[in-house]
PDB file of C-alpha atoms in Angstrom:
ATOM      1  CA  MET A   1     129.333  94.460  81.128  1.00 98.00           C
ATOM      2  CA  GLN A   2     125.866  96.573  81.417  1.00 98.00           C
ATOM      3  CA  ALA A   3     123.080  94.316  83.578  1.00 98.00           C
ATOM      4  CA  MET A   4     119.599  95.124  84.921  1.00 98.00           C
ATOM      5  CA  ILE A   5     118.981  93.019  88.279  1.00 98.00           C
ATOM      6  CA  LEU A   6     116.542  92.046  90.406  1.00 98.00           C
ATOM      7  CA  GLU A   7     117.662  92.604  94.522  1.00 98.00           C
ATOM      8  CA  ALA A   8     114.468  91.644  95.690  1.00 97.00           C
ATOM      9  CA  GLN A   9     110.967  90.781  94.503  1.00 97.00           C
ATOM     10  CA  GLY A  10     108.673  93.886  94.672  1.00 96.00           C
ATOM     11  CA  GLN A  11     111.271  96.289  93.375  1.00 97.00           C
ATOM     12  CA  PRO A  12     112.167  97.303  90.138  1.00 97.00           C
ATOM     13  CA  LEU A  13     115.194  96.404  88.263  1.00 98.00           C
ATOM     14  CA  ARG A  14     118.668  98.454  88.643  1.00 98.00           C
ATOM     15  CA  ALA A  15     121.001  99.173  86.072  1.00 98.00           C
ATOM     16  CA  VAL A  16     124.698  97.811  87.314  1.00 98.00           C
ATOM     17  CA  GLU A  17     127.991  96.743  86.261  1.00 98.00           C
ATOM     18  CA  LEU A  18     128.934  93.787  86.569  1.00 97.00           C
ATOM     19  CA  PRO A  19     132.387  91.505  85.238  1.00 98.00           C
ATOM     20  CA  ILE A  20     131.479  89.464  82.363  1.00 98.00           C
ATOM     21  CA  PRO A  21     130.819  86.148  83.714  1.00 97.00           C
ATOM     22  CA  GLN A  22     132.980  83.364  82.432  1.00 96.00           C
ATOM     23  CA  PRO A  23     132.272  79.711  80.899  1.00 97.00           C
ATOM     24  CA  ASN A  24     132.576  76.949  82.746  1.00 97.00           C
ATOM     25  CA  SER A  25     134.359  73.541  80.727  1.00 97.00           C
ATOM     26  CA  GLN A  26     130.753  72.852  79.784  1.00 97.00           C
ATOM     27  CA  GLN A  27     129.247  76.152  79.163  1.00 98.00           C
ATOM     28  CA  VAL A  28     129.744  78.707  76.150  1.00 98.00           C
ATOM     29  CA  LEU A  29     129.956  82.648  76.778  1.00 98.00           C
ATOM     30  CA  ILE A  30     127.096  84.868  74.831  1.00 98.00           C
ATOM     31  CA  ARG A  31     127.356  88.250  73.385  1.00 98.00           C
ATOM     32  CA  VAL A  32     123.484  88.687  73.996  1.00 98.00           C
ATOM     33  CA  ARG A  33     122.171  90.668  71.061  1.00 98.00           C
ATOM     34  CA  ALA A  34     118.314  90.208  72.062  1.00 98.00           C
ATOM     35  CA  CYS A  35     116.003  88.656  75.062  1.00 98.00           C
ATOM     36  CA  GLY A  36     112.604  88.149  75.024  1.00 98.00           C
ATOM     37  CA  VAL A  37     110.196  89.611  77.747  1.00 98.00           C
ATOM     38  CA  CYS A  38     108.236  87.043  79.048  1.00 96.00           C
ATOM     39  CA  ARG A  39     105.138  86.651  81.834  1.00 95.00           C
ATOM     40  CA  THR A  40     107.520  84.739  83.682  1.00 96.00           C
ATOM     41  CA  ASP A  41     109.803  87.578  84.158  1.00 97.00           C
ATOM     42  CA  LEU A  42     106.780  89.360  85.729  1.00 97.00           C
ATOM     43  CA  HIS A  43     105.642  86.475  88.275  1.00 97.00           C
ATOM     44  CA  ILE A  44     109.158  86.468  89.450  1.00 98.00           C
ATOM     45  CA  VAL A  45     109.229  90.299  90.210  1.00 98.00           C
ATOM     46  CA  ASP A  46     106.188  90.587  91.887  1.00 96.00           C
ATOM     47  CA  GLY A  47     107.182  87.500  93.868  1.00 96.00           C
ATOM     48  CA  GLU A  48     104.615  85.009  92.549  1.00 96.00           C
ATOM     49  CA  LEU A  49     107.427  82.168  91.867  1.00 96.00           C
ATOM     50  CA  THR A  50     109.159  82.364  95.121  1.00 94.00           C
ATOM     51  CA  GLN A  51     112.845  80.528  94.578  1.00 93.00           C
ATOM     52  CA  PRO A  52     114.749  83.098  92.217  1.00 97.00           C
ATOM     53  CA  LYS A  53     118.186  83.474  93.234  1.00 97.00           C
ATOM     54  CA  LEU A  54     119.033  87.225  93.578  1.00 97.00           C
ATOM     55  CA  PRO A  55     120.410  89.293  93.139  1.00 97.00           C
ATOM     56  CA  LEU A  56     119.250  88.008  89.437  1.00 98.00           C
ATOM     57  CA  VAL A  57     119.227  88.763  85.806  1.00 98.00           C
ATOM     58  CA  LEU A  58     115.971  87.872  84.145  1.00 98.00           C
ATOM     59  CA  GLY A  59     115.342  86.888  80.882  1.00 98.00           C
ATOM     60  CA  HIS A  60     115.199  83.350  79.517  1.00 97.00           C
ATOM     61  CA  GLN A  61     114.537  84.328  75.644  1.00 98.00           C
ATOM     62  CA  ILE A  62     117.927  85.188  75.077  1.00 98.00           C
ATOM     63  CA  VAL A  63     119.683  85.389  71.480  1.00 98.00           C
ATOM     64  CA  GLY A  64     123.588  86.032  70.704  1.00 98.00           C
ATOM     65  CA  THR A  65     126.958  84.843  69.570  1.00 98.00           C
ATOM     66  CA  VAL A  66     129.403  82.653  71.282  1.00 98.00           C
ATOM     67  CA  ALA A  67     132.118  84.671  72.538  1.00 98.00           C
ATOM     68  CA  ALA A  68     133.605  82.024  74.435  1.00 98.00           C
ATOM     69  CA  VAL A  69     133.657  77.929  74.532  1.00 98.00           C
ATOM     70  CA  GLY A  70     134.562  75.688  77.837  1.00 97.00           C
ATOM     71  CA  LYS A  71     136.899  73.101  76.803  1.00 96.00           C
ATOM     72  CA  GLN A  72     134.003  70.171  76.718  1.00 97.00           C
ATOM     73  CA  VAL A  73     132.327  71.964  74.477  1.00 97.00           C
ATOM     74  CA  GLN A  74     131.791  70.720  70.764  1.00 95.00           C
ATOM     75  CA  GLN A  75     129.201  71.526  69.166  1.00 94.00           C
ATOM     76  CA  PHE A  76     129.415  75.569  69.000  1.00 97.00           C
ATOM     77  CA  GLN A  77     132.561  77.500  68.043  1.00 97.00           C
ATOM     78  CA  ILE A  78     132.675  81.120  68.425  1.00 97.00           C
ATOM     79  CA  GLY A  79     131.392  83.103  66.523  1.00 97.00           C
ATOM     80  CA  HIS A  80     127.841  80.834  66.128  1.00 97.00           C
ATOM     81  CA  ARG A  81     124.603  82.409  66.666  1.00 97.00           C
ATOM     82  CA  VAL A  82     122.479  80.598  69.363  1.00 98.00           C
ATOM     83  CA  GLY A  83     119.505  80.264  71.735  1.00 98.00           C
ATOM     84  CA  VAL A  84     119.445  80.009  75.508  1.00 98.00           C
ATOM     85  CA  PRO A  85     115.537  78.867  76.653  1.00 97.00           C
ATOM     86  CA  TRP A  86     114.210  78.566  80.146  1.00 97.00           C
ATOM     87  CA  LEU A  87     115.379  74.870  80.894  1.00 97.00           C
ATOM     88  CA  GLY A  88     118.886  75.680  81.676  1.00 97.00           C
ATOM     89  CA  HIS A  89     119.904  72.488  83.581  1.00 97.00           C
ATOM     90  CA  THR A  90     118.868  68.712  84.430  1.00 98.00           C
ATOM     91  CA  CYS A  91     120.639  65.931  86.235  1.00 96.00           C
ATOM     92  CA  ASN A  92     120.450  63.325  83.449  1.00 95.00           C
ATOM     93  CA  CYS A  93     119.596  60.596  86.534  1.00 96.00           C
ATOM     94  CA  CYS A  94     116.419  61.439  87.901  1.00 97.00           C
ATOM     95  CA  ARG A  95     113.222  59.264  86.959  1.00 97.00           C
ATOM     96  CA  TYR A  96     111.827  62.253  84.534  1.00 98.00           C
ATOM     97  CA  CYS A  97     115.250  62.441  83.070  1.00 97.00           C
ATOM     98  CA  LEU A  98     115.172  58.718  82.668  1.00 97.00           C
ATOM     99  CA  SER A  99     112.092  58.697  80.793  1.00 96.00           C
ATOM    100  CA  GLY A 100     112.185  61.634  78.474  1.00 95.00           C
ATOM    101  CA  ARG A 101     110.425  64.045  80.689  1.00 97.00           C
ATOM    102  CA  GLU A 102     113.332  66.456  81.356  1.00 97.00           C
ATOM    103  CA  ASN A 103     111.136  69.248  81.794  1.00 97.00           C
ATOM    104  CA  LEU A 104     109.871  67.660  85.427  1.00 97.00           C
ATOM    105  CA  CYS A 105     113.636  67.013  86.928  1.00 98.00           C
ATOM    106  CA  ASP A 106     113.465  67.008  90.248  1.00 95.00           C
ATOM    107  CA  TYR A 107     116.595  68.992  90.005  1.00 97.00           C
ATOM    108  CA  ALA A 108     116.374  71.332  87.041  1.00 97.00           C
ATOM    109  CA  GLN A 109     117.629  74.917  87.145  1.00 97.00           C
ATOM    110  CA  PHE A 110     115.835  77.567  84.787  1.00 98.00           C
ATOM    111  CA  THR A 111     117.231  80.535  82.725  1.00 98.00           C
ATOM    112  CA  GLY A 112     117.056  84.096  84.738  1.00 98.00           C
ATOM    113  CA  TYR A 113     115.390  82.108  87.657  1.00 98.00           C
ATOM    114  CA  GLN A 114     118.546  79.832  89.298  1.00 97.00           C
ATOM    115  CA  ILE A 115     120.519  80.846  86.342  1.00 98.00           C
ATOM    116  CA  ASP A 116     121.174  84.667  85.307  1.00 98.00           C
ATOM    117  CA  GLY A 117     119.987  85.247  81.879  1.00 98.00           C
ATOM    118  CA  GLY A 118     119.695  87.918  79.505  1.00 98.00           C
ATOM    119  CA  TYR A 119     118.851  90.879  80.930  1.00 98.00           C
ATOM    120  CA  ALA A 120     122.994  92.121  80.303  1.00 98.00           C
ATOM    121  CA  GLU A 121     125.540  92.662  77.706  1.00 98.00           C
ATOM    122  CA  TYR A 122     127.032  89.225  78.165  1.00 98.00           C
ATOM    123  CA  ALA A 123     125.586  85.392  79.668  1.00 98.00           C
ATOM    124  CA  VAL A 124     126.691  82.105  80.417  1.00 98.00           C
ATOM    125  CA  ALA A 125     124.660  78.976  79.811  1.00 98.00           C
ATOM    126  CA  ASP A 126     125.204  75.302  79.349  1.00 98.00           C
ATOM    127  CA  ALA A 127     126.180  74.419  75.563  1.00 98.00           C
ATOM    128  CA  GLN A 128     123.958  71.012  75.851  1.00 97.00           C
ATOM    129  CA  PHE A 129     120.667  73.447  76.484  1.00 97.00           C
ATOM    130  CA  CYS A 130     121.649  76.111  73.409  1.00 98.00           C
ATOM    131  CA  PHE A 131     119.574  76.075  70.178  1.00 97.00           C
ATOM    132  CA  PRO A 132     120.945  77.067  66.965  1.00 97.00           C
ATOM    133  CA  ILE A 133     119.401  79.479  65.335  1.00 96.00           C
ATOM    134  CA  PRO A 134     117.790  79.325  62.043  1.00 94.00           C
ATOM    135  CA  GLU A 135     118.907  81.659  59.543  1.00 92.00           C
ATOM    136  CA  SER A 136     115.885  83.381  57.901  1.00 93.00           C
ATOM    137  CA  TYR A 137     115.089  84.865  61.592  1.00 95.00           C
ATOM    138  CA  PRO A 138     116.794  87.997  62.689  1.00 96.00           C
ATOM    139  CA  ASP A 139     118.137  88.383  66.410  1.00 96.00           C
ATOM    140  CA  LEU A 140     114.653  90.233  67.519  1.00 96.00           C
ATOM    141  CA  GLN A 141     112.193  88.091  65.294  1.00 96.00           C
ATOM    142  CA  ALA A 142     113.933  84.735  67.088  1.00 97.00           C
ATOM    143  CA  ALA A 143     114.350  85.649  70.603  1.00 97.00           C
ATOM    144  CA  PRO A 144     110.152  85.405  71.396  1.00 97.00           C
ATOM    145  CA  MET A 145     110.474  81.925  70.070  1.00 96.00           C
ATOM    146  CA  LEU A 146     112.438  80.763  72.965  1.00 96.00           C
ATOM    147  CA  CYS A 147     109.737  80.639  75.434  1.00 95.00           C
ATOM    148  CA  ALA A 148     106.149  81.674  74.052  1.00 94.00           C
ATOM    149  CA  GLY A 149     106.825  79.528  71.205  1.00 95.00           C
ATOM    150  CA  LEU A 150     108.412  77.053  72.408  1.00 96.00           C
ATOM    151  CA  ILE A 151     106.466  75.953  75.770  1.00 94.00           C
ATOM    152  CA  GLY A 152     103.348  77.413  73.185  1.00 95.00           C
ATOM    153  CA  TYR A 153     104.194  74.608  71.040  1.00 97.00           C
ATOM    154  CA  ARG A 154     104.298  71.759  73.737  1.00 97.00           C
ATOM    155  CA  SER A 155     101.424  73.295  75.467  1.00 97.00           C
ATOM    156  CA  TYR A 156      99.150  73.396  71.553  1.00 97.00           C
ATOM    157  CA  ARG A 157     100.885  69.344  70.901  1.00 96.00           C
ATOM    158  CA  MET A 158      98.610  68.638  74.137  1.00 96.00           C
ATOM    159  CA  ALA A 159      95.566  69.941  72.153  1.00 94.00           C
ATOM    160  CA  GLU A 160      95.926  66.927  69.740  1.00 91.00           C
ATOM    161  CA  ASP A 161      94.214  66.730  66.678  1.00 93.00           C
ATOM    162  CA  ALA A 162      91.465  69.635  67.795  1.00 97.00           C
ATOM    163  CA  ASP A 163      90.254  71.199  64.520  1.00 97.00           C
ATOM    164  CA  LYS A 164      88.538  74.170  66.398  1.00 98.00           C
ATOM    165  CA  ILE A 165      91.202  75.684  69.285  1.00 98.00           C
ATOM    166  CA  GLY A 166      90.587  78.153  71.229  1.00 98.00           C
ATOM    167  CA  PHE A 167      93.866  80.296  72.730  1.00 98.00           C
ATOM    168  CA  TYR A 168      92.717  82.603  76.139  1.00 98.00           C
ATOM    169  CA  GLY A 169      95.199  85.487  76.134  1.00 96.00           C
ATOM    170  CA  PHE A 170      96.337  86.648  72.690  1.00 95.00           C
ATOM    171  CA  GLY A 171      99.538  87.599  73.383  1.00 92.00           C
ATOM    172  CA  ALA A 172     103.367  86.206  72.540  1.00 94.00           C
ATOM    173  CA  ALA A 173     102.379  82.757  72.586  1.00 96.00           C
ATOM    174  CA  ALA A 174      99.255  82.734  70.802  1.00 96.00           C
ATOM    175  CA  HIS A 175     100.304  85.559  68.071  1.00 96.00           C
ATOM    176  CA  ILE A 176     102.981  82.711  67.220  1.00 97.00           C
ATOM    177  CA  LEU A 177     100.883  79.422  67.410  1.00 97.00           C
ATOM    178  CA  ILE A 178      97.901  80.859  65.716  1.00 98.00           C
ATOM    179  CA  GLN A 179     100.538  80.542  62.695  1.00 97.00           C
ATOM    180  CA  LEU A 180     101.262  77.297  63.111  1.00 97.00           C
ATOM    181  CA  ALA A 181      97.558  76.522  63.704  1.00 97.00           C
ATOM    182  CA  ARG A 182      96.540  77.739  60.162  1.00 97.00           C
ATOM    183  CA  TYR A 183      99.317  76.465  58.254  1.00 97.00           C
ATOM    184  CA  GLN A 184      97.872  72.904  59.904  1.00 96.00           C
ATOM    185  CA  GLY A 185      94.297  73.878  58.783  1.00 97.00           C
ATOM    186  CA  ARG A 186      92.770  74.314  62.024  1.00 98.00           C
ATOM    187  CA  GLU A 187      89.982  77.146  62.999  1.00 98.00           C
ATOM    188  CA  VAL A 188      92.087  79.460  66.118  1.00 98.00           C
ATOM    189  CA  TYR A 189      88.980  81.032  68.307  1.00 98.00           C
ATOM    190  CA  ALA A 190      90.699  84.032  69.959  1.00 98.00           C
ATOM    191  CA  PHE A 191      90.236  85.439  73.836  1.00 98.00           C
ATOM    192  CA  THR A 192      90.896  88.846  74.924  1.00 96.00           C
ATOM    193  CA  ARG A 193      90.342  90.634  77.982  1.00 93.00           C
ATOM    194  CA  ALA A 194      86.862  92.642  77.773  1.00 92.00           C
ATOM    195  CA  GLY A 195      87.117  95.605  75.914  1.00 91.00           C
ATOM    196  CA  ASP A 196      90.289  94.911  74.287  1.00 92.00           C
ATOM    197  CA  VAL A 197      89.340  96.187  70.716  1.00 94.00           C
ATOM    198  CA  GLU A 198      93.354  96.176  69.389  1.00 93.00           C
ATOM    199  CA  GLY A 199      94.050  92.544  70.722  1.00 93.00           C
ATOM    200  CA  GLN A 200      91.057  91.034  69.249  1.00 96.00           C
ATOM    201  CA  LYS A 201      91.615  93.119  65.457  1.00 96.00           C
ATOM    202  CA  PHE A 202      95.646  91.879  66.166  1.00 95.00           C
ATOM    203  CA  ALA A 203      94.046  87.894  66.191  1.00 96.00           C
ATOM    204  CA  LEU A 204      91.656  88.550  63.164  1.00 97.00           C
ATOM    205  CA  GLU A 205      94.614  89.968  61.051  1.00 97.00           C
ATOM    206  CA  LEU A 206      96.622  86.693  61.703  1.00 96.00           C
ATOM    207  CA  GLY A 207      93.599  84.533  61.141  1.00 97.00           C
ATOM    208  CA  ALA A 208      91.358  83.690  64.064  1.00 98.00           C
ATOM    209  CA  VAL A 209      87.972  83.238  62.937  1.00 98.00           C
ATOM    210  CA  TRP A 210      86.539  84.848  65.624  1.00 98.00           C
ATOM    211  CA  ALA A 211      87.735  87.200  68.493  1.00 98.00           C
ATOM    212  CA  GLY A 212      86.145  88.411  71.100  1.00 97.00           C
ATOM    213  CA  SER A 213      85.909  88.381  74.902  1.00 96.00           C
ATOM    214  CA  SER A 214      87.030  85.840  77.618  1.00 95.00           C
ATOM    215  CA  GLU A 215      83.745  86.115  79.554  1.00 90.00           C
ATOM    216  CA  ASP A 216      82.253  85.051  76.247  1.00 93.00           C
ATOM    217  CA  LEU A 217      81.527  81.802  75.045  1.00 95.00           C
ATOM    218  CA  PRO A 218      82.567  80.904  71.543  1.00 97.00           C
ATOM    219  CA  PRO A 219      79.867  80.975  68.510  1.00 97.00           C
ATOM    220  CA  VAL A 220      80.629  77.347  68.040  1.00 98.00           C
ATOM    221  CA  PRO A 221      81.479  74.319  70.470  1.00 98.00           C
ATOM    222  CA  LEU A 222      85.387  74.118  70.551  1.00 98.00           C
ATOM    223  CA  ASP A 223      87.471  70.654  70.477  1.00 98.00           C
ATOM    224  CA  ALA A 224      90.356  71.859  72.657  1.00 98.00           C
ATOM    225  CA  ALA A 225      90.989  75.510  74.388  1.00 98.00           C
ATOM    226  CA  ILE A 226      95.052  76.722  75.461  1.00 98.00           C
ATOM    227  CA  ILE A 227      94.816  79.049  78.433  1.00 98.00           C
ATOM    228  CA  PHE A 228      97.965  81.519  78.138  1.00 97.00           C
ATOM    229  CA  ALA A 229      96.128  84.066  80.435  1.00 95.00           C
ATOM    230  CA  PRO A 230      97.075  83.406  84.111  1.00 95.00           C
ATOM    231  CA  ILE A 231      93.797  83.495  85.480  1.00 96.00           C
ATOM    232  CA  GLY A 232      92.148  81.208  87.067  1.00 97.00           C
ATOM    233  CA  SER A 233      88.423  81.495  86.524  1.00 97.00           C
ATOM    234  CA  LEU A 234      89.175  81.047  82.987  1.00 98.00           C
ATOM    235  CA  VAL A 235      89.313  77.181  83.586  1.00 98.00           C
ATOM    236  CA  PRO A 236      85.735  76.802  84.175  1.00 98.00           C
ATOM    237  CA  THR A 237      84.953  79.282  81.161  1.00 98.00           C
ATOM    238  CA  ALA A 238      87.081  77.486  79.260  1.00 98.00           C
ATOM    239  CA  LEU A 239      85.384  74.269  80.128  1.00 98.00           C
ATOM    240  CA  ARG A 240      82.063  75.075  79.631  1.00 98.00           C
ATOM    241  CA  ALA A 241      83.336  75.948  75.631  1.00 98.00           C
ATOM    242  CA  VAL A 242      84.579  72.099  75.218  1.00 98.00           C
ATOM    243  CA  VAL A 243      83.214  69.286  73.039  1.00 98.00           C
ATOM    244  CA  LYS A 244      82.453  66.444  75.430  1.00 98.00           C
ATOM    245  CA  GLY A 245      86.338  64.766  75.395  1.00 98.00           C
ATOM    246  CA  GLY A 246      87.422  68.290  74.922  1.00 98.00           C
ATOM    247  CA  VAL A 247      90.914  69.038  76.150  1.00 98.00           C
ATOM    248  CA  VAL A 248      91.656  72.186  78.334  1.00 98.00           C
ATOM    249  CA  VAL A 249      95.933  73.137  78.456  1.00 98.00           C
ATOM    250  CA  CYS A 250      96.907  75.611  81.265  1.00 98.00           C
ATOM    251  CA  ALA A 251     100.187  76.984  79.313  1.00 96.00           C
ATOM    252  CA  GLY A 252     101.166  79.009  81.935  1.00 92.00           C
ATOM    253  CA  ILE A 253     103.519  78.646  84.688  1.00 93.00           C
ATOM    254  CA  HIS A 254     102.012  80.674  87.219  1.00 94.00           C
ATOM    255  CA  MET A 255      97.882  80.882  87.317  1.00 95.00           C
ATOM    256  CA  SER A 256      95.750  82.761  90.138  1.00 96.00           C
ATOM    257  CA  ASN A 257      93.429  80.129  91.989  1.00 97.00           C
ATOM    258  CA  ILE A 258      90.826  78.754  90.342  1.00 97.00           C
ATOM    259  CA  PRO A 259      87.604  78.330  91.787  1.00 97.00           C
ATOM    260  CA  SER A 260      85.220  75.712  92.394  1.00 97.00           C
ATOM    261  CA  PHE A 261      83.398  74.589  89.274  1.00 97.00           C
ATOM    262  CA  PRO A 262      80.501  71.663  88.927  1.00 98.00           C
ATOM    263  CA  TYR A 263      81.743  68.391  88.106  1.00 98.00           C
ATOM    264  CA  GLU A 264      79.263  68.080  85.271  1.00 97.00           C
ATOM    265  CA  ILE A 265      81.070  70.803  83.233  1.00 97.00           C
ATOM    266  CA  LEU A 266      84.531  68.321  83.379  1.00 98.00           C
ATOM    267  CA  TRP A 267      82.057  64.950  83.084  1.00 97.00           C
ATOM    268  CA  GLU A 268      82.207  63.340  79.561  1.00 97.00           C
ATOM    269  CA  GLU A 269      85.356  62.722  79.202  1.00 98.00           C
ATOM    270  CA  ARG A 270      86.767  66.437  79.252  1.00 98.00           C
ATOM    271  CA  VAL A 271      90.492  66.670  80.275  1.00 98.00           C
ATOM    272  CA  LEU A 272      91.879  69.339  82.370  1.00 98.00           C
ATOM    273  CA  ARG A 273      95.935  69.520  82.301  1.00 97.00           C
ATOM    274  CA  SER A 274      98.825  71.332  82.761  1.00 97.00           C
ATOM    275  CA  VAL A 275     102.309  71.989  80.291  1.00 97.00           C
ATOM    276  CA  ALA A 276     105.322  72.622  82.490  1.00 95.00           C
ATOM    277  CA  ASN A 277     108.502  74.254  80.924  1.00 94.00           C
ATOM    278  CA  LEU A 278     110.095  72.348  77.898  1.00 94.00           C
ATOM    279  CA  THR A 279     112.038  69.230  77.016  1.00 96.00           C
ATOM    280  CA  ARG A 280     115.075  70.106  74.477  1.00 96.00           C
ATOM    281  CA  ARG A 281     113.343  67.862  72.034  1.00 95.00           C
ATOM    282  CA  ASP A 282     110.537  70.403  71.831  1.00 96.00           C
ATOM    283  CA  GLY A 283     112.997  72.730  71.037  1.00 95.00           C
ATOM    284  CA  GLU A 284     114.375  70.888  68.043  1.00 96.00           C
ATOM    285  CA  GLU A 285     111.093  70.011  66.481  1.00 96.00           C
ATOM    286  CA  PHE A 286     109.569  73.585  66.745  1.00 96.00           C
ATOM    287  CA  LEU A 287     112.745  75.543  65.687  1.00 96.00           C
ATOM    288  CA  ALA A 288     112.792  73.192  62.447  1.00 95.00           C
ATOM    289  CA  LEU A 289     109.013  73.596  61.981  1.00 96.00           C
ATOM    290  CA  ALA A 290     109.206  77.290  62.044  1.00 96.00           C
ATOM    291  CA  PRO A 291     110.817  78.280  59.094  1.00 96.00           C
ATOM    292  CA  GLN A 292     108.830  76.119  57.213  1.00 96.00           C
ATOM    293  CA  VAL A 293     105.502  77.664  58.166  1.00 96.00           C
ATOM    294  CA  PRO A 294     106.980  80.307  58.211  1.00 97.00           C
ATOM    295  CA  ILE A 295     106.185  81.658  61.519  1.00 96.00           C
ATOM    296  CA  ARG A 296     106.915  85.161  61.475  1.00 95.00           C
ATOM    297  CA  THR A 297     106.971  87.270  65.198  1.00 96.00           C
ATOM    298  CA  GLU A 298     105.943  90.904  65.600  1.00 94.00           C
ATOM    299  CA  VAL A 299     108.260  92.442  67.967  1.00 96.00           C
ATOM    300  CA  GLN A 300     108.360  95.849  70.174  1.00 97.00           C
ATOM    301  CA  PRO A 301     111.821  96.691  70.616  1.00 98.00           C
ATOM    302  CA  PHE A 302     113.164  98.042  74.091  1.00 98.00           C
ATOM    303  CA  PRO A 303     116.692  98.877  74.990  1.00 98.00           C
ATOM    304  CA  LEU A 304     118.505  97.175  77.658  1.00 98.00           C
ATOM    305  CA  VAL A 305     118.110 100.660  80.311  1.00 97.00           C
ATOM    306  CA  GLN A 306     114.455  99.979  79.972  1.00 98.00           C
ATOM    307  CA  ALA A 307     114.006  96.656  80.706  1.00 98.00           C
ATOM    308  CA  ASN A 308     111.597  98.250  83.738  1.00 98.00           C
ATOM    309  CA  GLU A 309     109.715 100.018  81.154  1.00 98.00           C
ATOM    310  CA  ALA A 310     108.586  96.523  79.239  1.00 98.00           C
ATOM    311  CA  LEU A 311     107.884  95.094  81.975  1.00 97.00           C
ATOM    312  CA  ASP A 312     105.132  97.445  82.966  1.00 97.00           C
ATOM    313  CA  ALA A 313     103.891  97.551  79.090  1.00 96.00           C
ATOM    314  CA  LEU A 314     102.968  93.495  79.365  1.00 95.00           C
ATOM    315  CA  ARG A 315     101.945  93.710  83.052  1.00 94.00           C
ATOM    316  CA  SER A 316      99.436  96.194  81.604  1.00 91.00           C
ATOM    317  CA  GLY A 317      98.393  94.645  78.408  1.00 89.00           C
ATOM    318  CA  LYS A 318      99.674  97.124  75.826  1.00 90.00           C
ATOM    319  CA  ILE A 319     102.341  94.559  73.803  1.00 92.00           C
ATOM    320  CA  ASN A 320     100.911  93.508  70.779  1.00 89.00           C
ATOM    321  CA  GLY A 321     103.123  90.408  70.083  1.00 92.00           C
ATOM    322  CA  ALA A 322     105.801  89.912  72.113  1.00 96.00           C
ATOM    323  CA  ALA A 323     108.209  92.720  73.630  1.00 97.00           C
ATOM    324  CA  VAL A 324     111.873  92.261  73.175  1.00 98.00           C
ATOM    325  CA  ILE A 325     115.473  93.918  74.771  1.00 98.00           C
ATOM    326  CA  VAL A 326     117.787  94.809  72.310  1.00 98.00           C
ATOM    327  CA  VAL A 327     121.055  94.773  73.561  1.00 96.00           C
ATOM    328  CA  GLU A 328     123.316  97.217  71.854  1.00 83.00           C
TER     329      GLU A 328
END
């Protein structure tokens, strides 16, 4: 099969031919049709996440069809369309797994990080961590739902019942979650990098009531803010933007250092919290909810051999919506 592999962090991906992997008794073999490109992929390539297996096939927003099933797999058959998310394996016996917090499992393994992912023609995945894809979503439009959507949804739930919510960084996750927020009657305030007129226009087209620079305060105080951009200096900025008792959620797996800030902007029962990974329950809830809205994803496709170009476009902020690798 064709694959794009990362051989060393800090280096571009390389096109290679690899043997088609064979599923074990609990896995399915997936013929990959599409794989979303995530900022986490950039963190892995750039060495900001330091424990990948190498060489590595990146990609953890996989959509494809089942080509073979392991002997113990019962929930999927050959030909079923499935999605594979970031969370690829848990131990099922640590304190976190036993308390419904498998996203924090001490022994978790992640797709496209410790497990080869979807920048390839085929991938294997633990059947217990695959999701059926709603029929109303074509492959390309479904792919961003599997990380931008799922971890975005977990972050969004942490904002609780906020009426006015700010999204710092208006990329793949924010463009999905704004649709859910509007469906639920909430007001979204979109923050982009300074001068990103196209990004602000995109947010307004999707229903944001205001869009501006992340360096600015919104026109009204926010009940909650979600920081999707991996920029630590946005933490005190967002804390200054939320009301007393407001919530600031850090949604990324990696963020640059958070600068010191005065206690007074955290005081008055403001809450600062992070979100780590996802649970299978998050996936089940979100994929059931998405068709009701209905959520529609904006995608920019790239062929498999242009995976490096897709990563560069994401790094430079040239993607409105989500980049998706198309595997022919």
